Each structure stands twice: as C-alpha cells, then as structure tokens.
Coordinates of C-alpha atoms and ligand atoms in Angstrom, one line a residue:
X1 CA -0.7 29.7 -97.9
X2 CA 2.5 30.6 -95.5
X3 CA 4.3 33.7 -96.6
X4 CA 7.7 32.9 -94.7
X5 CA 7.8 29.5 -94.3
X6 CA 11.4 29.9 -92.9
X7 CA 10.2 31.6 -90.0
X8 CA 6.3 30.6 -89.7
X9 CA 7.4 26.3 -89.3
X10 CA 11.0 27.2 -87.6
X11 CA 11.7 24.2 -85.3
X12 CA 11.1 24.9 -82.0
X13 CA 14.2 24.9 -80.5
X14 CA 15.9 27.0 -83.3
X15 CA 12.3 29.8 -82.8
X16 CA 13.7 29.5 -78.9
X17 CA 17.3 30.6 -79.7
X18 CA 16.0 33.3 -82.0
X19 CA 14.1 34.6 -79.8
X20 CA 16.7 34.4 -77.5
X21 CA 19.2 36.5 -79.1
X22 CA 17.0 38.9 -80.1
X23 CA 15.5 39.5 -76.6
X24 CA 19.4 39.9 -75.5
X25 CA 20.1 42.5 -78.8
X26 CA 17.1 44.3 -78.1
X27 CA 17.3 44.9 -74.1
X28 CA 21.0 45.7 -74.8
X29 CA 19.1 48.4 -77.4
X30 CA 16.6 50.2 -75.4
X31 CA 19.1 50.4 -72.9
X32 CA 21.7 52.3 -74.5
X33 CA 19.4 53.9 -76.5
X34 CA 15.6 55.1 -74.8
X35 CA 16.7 57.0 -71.5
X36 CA 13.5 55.9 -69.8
X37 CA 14.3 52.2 -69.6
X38 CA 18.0 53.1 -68.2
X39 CA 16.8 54.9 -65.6
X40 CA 13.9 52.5 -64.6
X41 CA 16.3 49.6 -65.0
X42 CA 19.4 51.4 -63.1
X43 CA 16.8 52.8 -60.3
X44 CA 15.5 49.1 -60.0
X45 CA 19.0 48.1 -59.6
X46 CA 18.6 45.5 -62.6
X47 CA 21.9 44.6 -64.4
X48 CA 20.8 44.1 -68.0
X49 CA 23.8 41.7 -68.5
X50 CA 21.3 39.4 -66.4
X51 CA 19.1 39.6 -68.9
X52 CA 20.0 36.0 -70.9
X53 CA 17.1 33.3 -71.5
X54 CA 13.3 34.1 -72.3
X55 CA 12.9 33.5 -68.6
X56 CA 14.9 36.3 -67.4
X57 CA 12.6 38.9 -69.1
X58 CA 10.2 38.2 -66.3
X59 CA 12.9 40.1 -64.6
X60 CA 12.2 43.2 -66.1
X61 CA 9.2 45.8 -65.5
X62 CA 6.3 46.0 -67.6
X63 CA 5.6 49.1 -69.8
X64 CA 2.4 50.5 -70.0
X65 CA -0.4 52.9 -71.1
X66 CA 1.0 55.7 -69.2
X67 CA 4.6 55.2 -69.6
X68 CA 4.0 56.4 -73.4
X69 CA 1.1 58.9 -72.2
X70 CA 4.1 60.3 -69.8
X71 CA 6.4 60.6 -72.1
X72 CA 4.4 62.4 -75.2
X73 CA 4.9 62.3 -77.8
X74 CA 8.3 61.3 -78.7
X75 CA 9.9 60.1 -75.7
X76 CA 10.2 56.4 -76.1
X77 CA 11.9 56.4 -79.3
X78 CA 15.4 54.8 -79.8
X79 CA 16.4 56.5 -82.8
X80 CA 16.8 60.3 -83.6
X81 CA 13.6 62.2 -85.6
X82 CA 16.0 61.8 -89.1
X83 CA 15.6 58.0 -88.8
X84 CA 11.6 57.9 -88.3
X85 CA 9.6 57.7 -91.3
X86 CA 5.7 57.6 -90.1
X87 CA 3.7 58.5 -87.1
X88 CA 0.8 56.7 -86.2
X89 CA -1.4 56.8 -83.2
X90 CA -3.6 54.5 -80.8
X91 CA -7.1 54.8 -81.2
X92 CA -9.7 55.2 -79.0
X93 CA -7.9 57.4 -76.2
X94 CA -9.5 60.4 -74.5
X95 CA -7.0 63.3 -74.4
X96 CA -3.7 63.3 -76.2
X97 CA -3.0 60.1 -78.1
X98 CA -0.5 57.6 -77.5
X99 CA 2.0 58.1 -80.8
X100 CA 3.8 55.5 -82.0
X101 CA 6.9 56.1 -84.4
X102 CA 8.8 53.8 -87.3
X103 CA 12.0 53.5 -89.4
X104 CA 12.1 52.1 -92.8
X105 CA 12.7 49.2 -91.7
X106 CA 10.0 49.0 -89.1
X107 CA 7.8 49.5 -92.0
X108 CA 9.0 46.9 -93.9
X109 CA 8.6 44.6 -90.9
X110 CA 5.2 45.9 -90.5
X111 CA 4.1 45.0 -94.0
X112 CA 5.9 41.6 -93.5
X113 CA 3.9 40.9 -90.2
X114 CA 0.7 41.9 -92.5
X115 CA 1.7 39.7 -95.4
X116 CA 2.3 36.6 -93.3
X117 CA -1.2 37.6 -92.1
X118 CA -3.5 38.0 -95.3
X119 CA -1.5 35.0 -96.3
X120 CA -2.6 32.8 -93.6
X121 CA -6.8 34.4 -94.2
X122 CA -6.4 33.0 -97.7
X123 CA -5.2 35.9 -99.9
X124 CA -2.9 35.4 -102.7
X125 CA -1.1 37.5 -105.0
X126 CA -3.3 39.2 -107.7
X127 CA -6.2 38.7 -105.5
X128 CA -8.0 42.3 -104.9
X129 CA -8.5 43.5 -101.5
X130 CA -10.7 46.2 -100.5
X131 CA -9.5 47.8 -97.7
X132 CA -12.2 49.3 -95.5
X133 CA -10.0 49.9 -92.1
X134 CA -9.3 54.0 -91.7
X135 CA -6.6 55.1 -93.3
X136 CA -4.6 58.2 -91.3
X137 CA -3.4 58.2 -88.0
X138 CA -4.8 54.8 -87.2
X139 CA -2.7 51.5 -88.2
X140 CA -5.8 49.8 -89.5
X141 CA -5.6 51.4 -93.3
X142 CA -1.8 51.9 -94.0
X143 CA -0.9 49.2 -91.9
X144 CA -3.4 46.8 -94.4
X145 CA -2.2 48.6 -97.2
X146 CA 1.4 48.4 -97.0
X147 CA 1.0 44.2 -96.1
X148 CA -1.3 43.6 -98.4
X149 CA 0.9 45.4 -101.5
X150 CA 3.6 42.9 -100.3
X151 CA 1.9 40.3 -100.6
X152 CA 1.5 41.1 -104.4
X153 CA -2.3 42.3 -104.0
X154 CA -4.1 44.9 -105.8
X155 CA -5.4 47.1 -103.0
X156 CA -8.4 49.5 -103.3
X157 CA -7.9 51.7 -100.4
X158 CA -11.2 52.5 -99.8
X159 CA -11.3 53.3 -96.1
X160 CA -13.7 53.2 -93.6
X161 CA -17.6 54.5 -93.6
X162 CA -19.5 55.3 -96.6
X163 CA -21.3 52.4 -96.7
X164 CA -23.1 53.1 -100.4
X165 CA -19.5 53.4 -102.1
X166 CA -18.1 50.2 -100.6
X167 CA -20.9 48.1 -102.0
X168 CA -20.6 49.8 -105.2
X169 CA -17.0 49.1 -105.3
X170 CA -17.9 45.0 -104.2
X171 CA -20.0 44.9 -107.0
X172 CA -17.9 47.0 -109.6
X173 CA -14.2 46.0 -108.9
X174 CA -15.3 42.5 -107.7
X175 CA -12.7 41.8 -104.5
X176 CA -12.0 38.6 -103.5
X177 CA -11.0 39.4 -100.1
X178 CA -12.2 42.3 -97.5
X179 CA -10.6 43.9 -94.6
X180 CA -12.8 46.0 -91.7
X181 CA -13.9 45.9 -88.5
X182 CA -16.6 43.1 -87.7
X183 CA -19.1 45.2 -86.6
X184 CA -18.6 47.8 -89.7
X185 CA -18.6 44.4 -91.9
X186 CA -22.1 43.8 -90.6
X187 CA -23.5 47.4 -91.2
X188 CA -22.4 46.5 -95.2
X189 CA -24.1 43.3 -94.9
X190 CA -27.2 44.6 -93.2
X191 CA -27.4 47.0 -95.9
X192 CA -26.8 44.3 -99.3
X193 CA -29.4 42.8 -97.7
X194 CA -31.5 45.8 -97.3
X195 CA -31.2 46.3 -100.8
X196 CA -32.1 42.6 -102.1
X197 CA -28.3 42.5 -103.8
X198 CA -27.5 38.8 -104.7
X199 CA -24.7 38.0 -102.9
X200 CA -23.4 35.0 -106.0
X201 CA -23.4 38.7 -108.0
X202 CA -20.2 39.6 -105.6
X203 CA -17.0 37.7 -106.0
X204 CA -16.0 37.8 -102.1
X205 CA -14.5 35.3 -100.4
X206 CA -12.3 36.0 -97.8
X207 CA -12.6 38.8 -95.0
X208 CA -10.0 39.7 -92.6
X209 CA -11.8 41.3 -89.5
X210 CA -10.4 42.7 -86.4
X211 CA -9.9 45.5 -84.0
X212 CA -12.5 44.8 -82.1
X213 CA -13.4 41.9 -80.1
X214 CA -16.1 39.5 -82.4
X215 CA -18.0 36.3 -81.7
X216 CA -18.4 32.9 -83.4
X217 CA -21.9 33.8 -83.9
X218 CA -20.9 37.0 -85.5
X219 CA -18.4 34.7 -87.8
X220 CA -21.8 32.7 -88.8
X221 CA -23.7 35.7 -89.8
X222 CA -20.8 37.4 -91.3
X223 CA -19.9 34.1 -93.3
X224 CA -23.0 33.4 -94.1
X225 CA -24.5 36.6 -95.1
X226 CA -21.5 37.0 -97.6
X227 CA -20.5 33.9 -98.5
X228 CA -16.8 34.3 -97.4
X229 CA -14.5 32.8 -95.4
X230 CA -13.9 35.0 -92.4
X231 CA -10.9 35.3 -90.0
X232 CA -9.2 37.1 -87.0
X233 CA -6.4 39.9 -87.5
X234 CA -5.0 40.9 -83.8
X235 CA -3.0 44.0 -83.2
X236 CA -2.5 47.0 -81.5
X237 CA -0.6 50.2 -82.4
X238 CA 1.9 50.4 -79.6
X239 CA 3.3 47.1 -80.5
X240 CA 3.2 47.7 -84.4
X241 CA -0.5 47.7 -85.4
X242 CA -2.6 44.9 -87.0
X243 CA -0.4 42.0 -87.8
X244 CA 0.4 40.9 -84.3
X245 CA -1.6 37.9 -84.8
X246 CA -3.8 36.0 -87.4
X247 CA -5.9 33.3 -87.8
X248 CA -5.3 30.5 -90.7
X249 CA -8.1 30.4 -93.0
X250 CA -8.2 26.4 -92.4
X251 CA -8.4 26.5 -88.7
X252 CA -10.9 28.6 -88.1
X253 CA -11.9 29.1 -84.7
X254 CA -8.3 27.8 -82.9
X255 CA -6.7 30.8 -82.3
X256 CA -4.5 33.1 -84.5
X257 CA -0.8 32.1 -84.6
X258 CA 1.5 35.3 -83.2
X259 CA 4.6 35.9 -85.1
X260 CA 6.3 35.5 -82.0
X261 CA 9.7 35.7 -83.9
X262 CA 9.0 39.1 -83.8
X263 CA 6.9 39.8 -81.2
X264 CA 7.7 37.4 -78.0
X265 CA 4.0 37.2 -75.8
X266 CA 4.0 36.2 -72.3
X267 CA 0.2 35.5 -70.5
X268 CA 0.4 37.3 -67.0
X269 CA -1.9 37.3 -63.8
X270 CA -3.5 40.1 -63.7
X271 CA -3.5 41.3 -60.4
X272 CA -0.2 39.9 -59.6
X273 CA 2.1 40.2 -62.6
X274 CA 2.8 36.9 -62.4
X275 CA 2.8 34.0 -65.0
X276 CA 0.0 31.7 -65.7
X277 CA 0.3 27.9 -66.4
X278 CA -0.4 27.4 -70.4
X279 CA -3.9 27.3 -71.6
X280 CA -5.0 29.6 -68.5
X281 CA -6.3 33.4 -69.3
X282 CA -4.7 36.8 -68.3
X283 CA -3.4 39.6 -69.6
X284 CA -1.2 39.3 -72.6
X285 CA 2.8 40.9 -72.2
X286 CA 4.3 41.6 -75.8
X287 CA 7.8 42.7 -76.4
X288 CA 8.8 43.4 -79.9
X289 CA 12.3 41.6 -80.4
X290 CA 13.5 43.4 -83.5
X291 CA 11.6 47.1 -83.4
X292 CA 13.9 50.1 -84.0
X293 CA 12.2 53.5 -83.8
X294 CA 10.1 52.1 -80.9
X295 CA 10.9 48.8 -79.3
X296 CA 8.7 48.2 -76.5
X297 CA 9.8 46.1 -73.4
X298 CA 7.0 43.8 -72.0
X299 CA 3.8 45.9 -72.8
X300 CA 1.2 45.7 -71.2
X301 CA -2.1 45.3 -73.8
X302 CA -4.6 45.1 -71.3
X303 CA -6.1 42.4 -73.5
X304 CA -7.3 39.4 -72.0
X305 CA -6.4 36.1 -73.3
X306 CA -4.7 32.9 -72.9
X307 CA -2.0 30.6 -75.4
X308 CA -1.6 27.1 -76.4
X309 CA 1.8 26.0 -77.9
X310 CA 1.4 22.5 -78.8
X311 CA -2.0 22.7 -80.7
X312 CA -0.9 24.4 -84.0
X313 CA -1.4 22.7 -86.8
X314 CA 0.4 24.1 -90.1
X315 CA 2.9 26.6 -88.3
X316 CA 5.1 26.1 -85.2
X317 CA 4.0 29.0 -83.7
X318 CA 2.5 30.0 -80.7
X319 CA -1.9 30.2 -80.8
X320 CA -3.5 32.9 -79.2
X321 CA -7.6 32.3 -78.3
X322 CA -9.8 35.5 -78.5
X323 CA -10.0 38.7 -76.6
X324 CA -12.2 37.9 -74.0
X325 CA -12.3 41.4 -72.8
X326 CA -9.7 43.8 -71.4
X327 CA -8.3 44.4 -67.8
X328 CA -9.4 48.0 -67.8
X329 CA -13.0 47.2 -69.2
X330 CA -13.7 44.6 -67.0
X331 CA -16.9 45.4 -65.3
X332 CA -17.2 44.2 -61.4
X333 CA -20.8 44.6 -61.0
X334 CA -22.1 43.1 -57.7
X335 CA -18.7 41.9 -56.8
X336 CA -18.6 39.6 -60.2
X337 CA -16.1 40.0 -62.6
X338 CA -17.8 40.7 -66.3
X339 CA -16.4 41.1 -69.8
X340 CA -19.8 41.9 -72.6
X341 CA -18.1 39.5 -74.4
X342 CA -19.6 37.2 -72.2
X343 CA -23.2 38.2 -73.1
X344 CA -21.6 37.5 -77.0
X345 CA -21.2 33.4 -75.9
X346 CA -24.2 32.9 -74.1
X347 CA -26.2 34.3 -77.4
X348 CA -24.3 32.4 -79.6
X349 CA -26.6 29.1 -78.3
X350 CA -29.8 30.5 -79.6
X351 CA -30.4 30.9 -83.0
X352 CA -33.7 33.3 -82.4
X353 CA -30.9 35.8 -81.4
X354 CA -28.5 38.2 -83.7
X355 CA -25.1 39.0 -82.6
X356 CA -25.9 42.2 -82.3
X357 CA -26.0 43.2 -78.3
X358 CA -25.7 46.6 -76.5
X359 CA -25.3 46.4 -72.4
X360 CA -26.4 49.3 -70.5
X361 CA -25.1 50.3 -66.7
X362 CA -26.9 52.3 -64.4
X363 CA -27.0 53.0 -60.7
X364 CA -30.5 52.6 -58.4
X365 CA -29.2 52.9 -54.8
X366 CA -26.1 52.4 -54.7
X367 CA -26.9 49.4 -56.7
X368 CA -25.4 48.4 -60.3
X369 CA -28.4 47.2 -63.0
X370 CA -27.3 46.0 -66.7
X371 CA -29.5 45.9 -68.9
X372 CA -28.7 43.9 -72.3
X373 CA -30.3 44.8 -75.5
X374 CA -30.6 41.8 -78.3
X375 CA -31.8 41.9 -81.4
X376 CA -34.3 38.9 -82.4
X377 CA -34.0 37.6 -85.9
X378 CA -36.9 38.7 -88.3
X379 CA -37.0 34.7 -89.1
X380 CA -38.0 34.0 -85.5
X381 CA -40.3 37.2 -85.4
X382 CA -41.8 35.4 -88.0
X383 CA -42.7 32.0 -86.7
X384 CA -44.3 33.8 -84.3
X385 CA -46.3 35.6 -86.9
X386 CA -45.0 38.7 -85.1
X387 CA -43.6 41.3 -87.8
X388 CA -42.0 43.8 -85.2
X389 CA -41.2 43.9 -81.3
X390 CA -43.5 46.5 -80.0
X391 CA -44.0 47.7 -76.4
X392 CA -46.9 46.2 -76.8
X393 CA -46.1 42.4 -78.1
X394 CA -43.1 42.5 -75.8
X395 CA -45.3 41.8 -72.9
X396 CA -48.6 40.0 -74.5
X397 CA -46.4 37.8 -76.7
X398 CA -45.9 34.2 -74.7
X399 CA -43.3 33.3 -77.2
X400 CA -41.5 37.1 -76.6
X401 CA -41.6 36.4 -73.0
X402 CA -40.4 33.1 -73.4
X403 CA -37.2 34.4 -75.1
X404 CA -36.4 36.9 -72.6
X405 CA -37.1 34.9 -69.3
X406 CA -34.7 32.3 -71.3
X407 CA -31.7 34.8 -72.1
X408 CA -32.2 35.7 -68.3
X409 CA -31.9 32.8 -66.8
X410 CA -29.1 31.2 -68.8
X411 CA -27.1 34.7 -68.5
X412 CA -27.7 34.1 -64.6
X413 CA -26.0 30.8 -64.3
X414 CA -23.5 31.5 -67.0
X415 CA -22.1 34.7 -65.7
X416 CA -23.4 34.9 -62.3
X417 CA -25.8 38.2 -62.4
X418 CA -28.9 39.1 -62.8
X419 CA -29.9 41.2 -65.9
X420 CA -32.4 42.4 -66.9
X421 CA -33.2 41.8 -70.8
X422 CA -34.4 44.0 -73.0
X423 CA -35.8 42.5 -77.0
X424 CA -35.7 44.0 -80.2
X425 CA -35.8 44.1 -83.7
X426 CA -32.5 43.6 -86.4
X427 CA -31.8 47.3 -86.7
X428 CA -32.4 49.0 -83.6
X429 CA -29.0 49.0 -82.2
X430 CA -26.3 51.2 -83.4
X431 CA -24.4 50.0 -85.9
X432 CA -20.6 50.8 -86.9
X433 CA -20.0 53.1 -89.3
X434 CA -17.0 52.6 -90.2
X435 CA -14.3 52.1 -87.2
X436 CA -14.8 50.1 -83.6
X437 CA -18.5 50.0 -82.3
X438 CA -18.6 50.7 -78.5
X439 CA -21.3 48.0 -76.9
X440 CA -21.0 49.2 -73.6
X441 CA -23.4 52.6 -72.8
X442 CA -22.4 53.6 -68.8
X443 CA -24.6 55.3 -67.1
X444 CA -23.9 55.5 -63.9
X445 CA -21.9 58.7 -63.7
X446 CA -19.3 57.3 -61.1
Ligands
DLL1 O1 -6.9 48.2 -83.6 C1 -4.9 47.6 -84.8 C2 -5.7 46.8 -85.7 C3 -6.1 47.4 -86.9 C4 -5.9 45.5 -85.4 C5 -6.9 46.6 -87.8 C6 -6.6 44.7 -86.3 C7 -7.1 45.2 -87.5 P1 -5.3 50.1 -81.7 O2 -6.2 51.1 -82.3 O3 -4.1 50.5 -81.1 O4 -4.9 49.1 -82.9 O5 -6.2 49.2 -80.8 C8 -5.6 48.0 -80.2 O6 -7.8 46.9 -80.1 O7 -5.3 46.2 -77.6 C9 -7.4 45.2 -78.5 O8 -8.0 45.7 -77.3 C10 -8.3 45.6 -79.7 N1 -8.1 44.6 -80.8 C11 -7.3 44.7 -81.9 N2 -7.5 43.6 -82.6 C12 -8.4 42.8 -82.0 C13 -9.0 41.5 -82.2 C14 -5.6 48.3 -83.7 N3 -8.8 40.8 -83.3 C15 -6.7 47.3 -79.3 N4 -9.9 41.0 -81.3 C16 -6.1 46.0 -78.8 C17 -10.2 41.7 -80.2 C18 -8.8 43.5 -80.8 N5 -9.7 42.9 -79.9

C-alpha cells in the first residue's frame, strides 16, 4: 500500500522542483538560523544566493560526525530550546553521544516518513505491530511507535531484549507484523525453534528489520523460519531516525525507495568527495529539505551504497541498494579494501552454511590474520551423520574439511584475501539480545 501517494508517485519533474525549492528554503534557513553553517559558509567565501538547482548543493561542505560531536550537545539546532520537543541520540558512539533534537513538527514528519514506511512492508491499519526496537534515547522504538500509530496500527511497545516475553506476546496478542533488528529477529527465532513452537500457531506476517546491515541469506532464514514477509527499514538518527528509507513488500530485494522529498541523497566518492556516475557505490550524502530543530546540510552517513533512479516500480522515487559496509569500518587488511558484509554474500551460495558469521582480526608480525567463524546447519551436520562440530571431527571429518577448504578458497577469489576459516555449530556465536550485534571482534590492539 502507498501512504502518500501524492508525494511517493510525484512526477519527476514536479519531485525535481520540490526538491528544488526546498533545498533553496532550507540553506536560506540554516543560514540565518544555525551560526555554524554561517561561519563555515562565510569563511569559505560561499554566497548562499548561489545556492539554486540540486546541482549547486555540491557547492556546499559536507557535515559530519564531528561537526555535531564539536558542537555538543545543542549547537546545531535552528530553533530556540522552547521550540524542541524530544531529544534523541545516535547509538553506538564511544564517549558523549551525538544528540539530535525535534519540533512538533519534525515529529510529525518523523512519523510520516515511518508511516510511508510500514506502509510500503505491508502493514495496514488495524494490523498489530510488536515493536521490538529500544525505546529511550534511541530512534528505533519511538521513532516505530509514533509511525506506526499513524498509520492507524495498534502498537505493543514491547522493546528490545527479553526474549521469553516477546514470544509470549507473539503467541498471546497475535501481531501481524514485527519490527527489530535482524540479528535480534534471529535470537527470537532460534529460540521458537528451540522450544518446538509451531510457527502456523503465530499469526506473523510481515517484519520490518533494520539498523543493522542484513543479508539475502539472513532474509531466507528469517522468512522462512517465521513464515513472514520480511523487508528493509534504513535510517540513522542524525538525519531523523528509521524512516529514511524502506523497502516495498513486493519488490523485495531492489532496494528501499528514499523519501527523497524529504530527505534529498547524493552517492559521493569516498576519498574524493566527488560524485559517482548512477548505479556506482560510495558514500551516501543526505540533506534533510524540510527539518526544523535540526536540519542537516549534506551529511555525511559513512554508509556505503549506491542508487538507481529509473528502476522503481510502484513509486517514482529514488532506490537505494544495501549497506555494503561503512567508510569508517572498512577494513584494509593486506592492502585490500574489506567490508564483513562481504563474507555475508559469499555464504549466501551455500546452503550447508547459516547466516550467522563472526570475523576476528589479529596481528602475527606485523601481519593482519582474519579469521571468520560460520555456523554449519544442523541439517548438513546431519547428512554427514555428524551431530556436533568437535575439535575433534573438525579435522578427521573429510566432509568438514571439505566445507572449510571450500569457504576458503571461494572467499579468496571473491574478496582477494586469505582467511582462515573457522566451523561451527547453530549457536555458538553470539547472538543479539536485543539492539545491533557487532560481527567484527578486533584484536589487534593498534
Ligand atoms: O539505527 C535508526 C534505525 C532504527 C534504523 C531502526 C532502522 C531501524 P542510528 O543508531 O543513528 O540510527 O544508526 C544509524 O545504522 O548510519 C547505518 O550505518 C546503520 N543502519 C541503519 N539502518 C540500516 C539498514 C538507527 N537498514 C546507522 N541497513 C546508519 C544497514 C543500517 N545499516
């Protein structure tokens, strides 16, 4: 279903001149409004009157991490403290967090961007939606909530973790949709299977996952495993929080359309800034055209990731394609360039392995060795007539040193490094419990 058809199928040259004046309105904004852009524009000697077609933006600076980390907490906002209504902050951030701020009315776009979203994953009005994001200082819960309540759903607001409750509530209060992380999405899973629950007893069928970067193959077990239909939410606090981005239910695994009414996204180089020719990855620039407390001038997200205009089938809008990774986690090891979502798309070809992965850096020498953990399917384990990996089986087993002498070999010519590959059973990595999970253990103290 589209929530706003007026602006989710606006023609293309009337979402251009939109997009247009709002750019103008809202550089004109920060300029008179957020002291820090003035004096970076008027010490850059850029005349904002310049500033008139989507292309000119490229004129401007990009904001980033520390610009908001420099200016904690409340120095980026356009409006005095009387005209915010709610704090949130980014997650994830050693030290002091980077806070975000909102007026009413960036509250009611929030739940708009939200409502266009849960739309698009398949949720209707009168639908139930248990919300397993956190609630508090991250966006995931309220921002969920608020959307999802607009929409005209009946939201249980849950929250995150305790894992025991949420299948109790599955099976009690019988949601037709679902909204966590992937990872924490598989923890419930793992455990409804744990406990032999039929899943035909639930009445699931959509779940809205996101937050963290997530595989096709993780799709297929979480699909599978719960009998829903499971898409992609994108967002990130500084620019509003989830709702950035979404995936439509029917076209699964093309990108999630950007309300880029709202929030205009350019794909830059990331070493040099500049743009990329369409379809080509880098990091992805977001300015948010009609944000009041805190309108944000060509963020930087770090995220990496590329856009297709002309492929979009039910909206007019502009398709994002997954995170790959982010510019500040990509790994050079050995000179190569690596993401660990990488290590997600080479297992997605084998069906003997989970999606569950865990990659671990340490130093020998001077020298950078991974080491990625995968867990085998119990299925698998069982055509071998193997119930468990053991040290043991690990190196008698042909079959077990078949598998990891393939996953070396293929993650050699896909990504261009040796690794070495550790197996093991459904279980033994860490799971989430709740919020993000973190696949990435660095040891090499540097
Ligand atoms: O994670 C907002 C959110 C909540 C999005 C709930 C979706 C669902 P932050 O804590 O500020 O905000 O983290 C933002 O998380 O820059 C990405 O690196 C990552 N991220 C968010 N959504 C996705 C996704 C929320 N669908 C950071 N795929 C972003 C991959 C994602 N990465």
């Amino acid at each position: 279903m589209i929530f706003n058809p007026n602006a989710e199928t606006l023609a293309k040259d009337k979402l251009r001149a939109l997009q247009t004046e709002s750019l103008q309105n809202i550089i004109q904004y920060v300029y008179s409004n957020v002291e820090f852009y003035k004096s970076k524009y008027d010490a850059l000697g850029i005349d904002i009157s310049g500033i008139k077609s989507l292309e000119d933006l490229q004129k401007l600076p990009f904001t980033k991490k520390h610009d908001l980390r420099d200016n904690y907490p409340f120095g980026l906002f356009a409006v005095p403290q009387e005209k915010v209504a709610r704090l949130h902050c980014s997650s994830g951030t050693t030290g002091k967090p980077t806070v975000v701020g909102y007026t009413k009315n960036d509250i009611e776009l929030f739940s708009e961007v939200v409502a266009r979203s849960l739309a698009a994953a398949g949720c209707k009005a009168g639908m139930k939606l248990q919300n397993a994001y956190g609630y508090g200082l991250f966006t995931g819960g309220l921002g969920l909530h608020y959307g999802a309540e607009k929409l005209g759903m009946n939201v249980i607001p849950i929250s995150g973790g305790g894992t025991e409750r949420q299948i109790m509530l599955l099976q009690d209060f019988q949601p037709e949709a679902i909204a966590a992380t992937p990872s924490y999405l598989l923890s419930i899973i793992e455990e409804i299977e744990r406990r032999n629950i039929d899943i035909n007893t639930l009445n699931l069928k959509y779940a809205i996952l996101g937050s963290e970067p997530w595989s096709e193959s993780l799709r297929k077990r979480i699909e599978t495993g719960l009998n829903v239909k499971a898409t992609n939410i994108y967002g990130l606090s500084e620019i509003i929080g989830p709702g950035v981005a979404q995936e439509s239910v029917d076209e699964r695994g093309t990108g999630s359309y950007i309300w880029e009414d709202l929030f205009y996204p350019e794909i830059v180089d990331e070493k040099t800034g500049e743009p990329v020719a369409e379809g080509e990855y880098g990091v992805l620039v977001l300015t948010t055209l009609t944000k009041e407390a805190m309108p944000i001038i060509r963020y930087w997200t770090g995220d990496i990731t590329n856009l297709t205009y002309e492929h979009s089938k039910s909206r007019t809008l502009v398709k994002m394609g997954p995170i790959v990774g982010r510019a500040d986690d990509m790994m050079i090891i050995r000179g190569v360039n690596f993401f660990h979502t990488q290590i997600a798309d080479v297992l997605e070809a084998y069906d003997f392995a989970s999606a569950n992965y865990q990659i671990e850096l340490t130093r020998k020498s001077a020298m950078d060795i991974v080491k990625v953990s995968v867990e085998i399917e119990d299925a698998f384990l069982k055509s071998c007539d193997i119930s468990k990996i053991s040290d043991e089986n690990k190196s008698s087993s042909e079959q077990l040193l078949q598998v990891r002498k393939t996953l070396e070999k293929k993650i050699k010519d896909c990504i261009g490094l040796s690794m070495e590959v550790c197996l093991c059973n459904i279980g033994d990595l860490p799971r989430s419990e709740g919020g993000k999970l973190n696949r990435i253990i660095d040891n090499r103290n540097i």
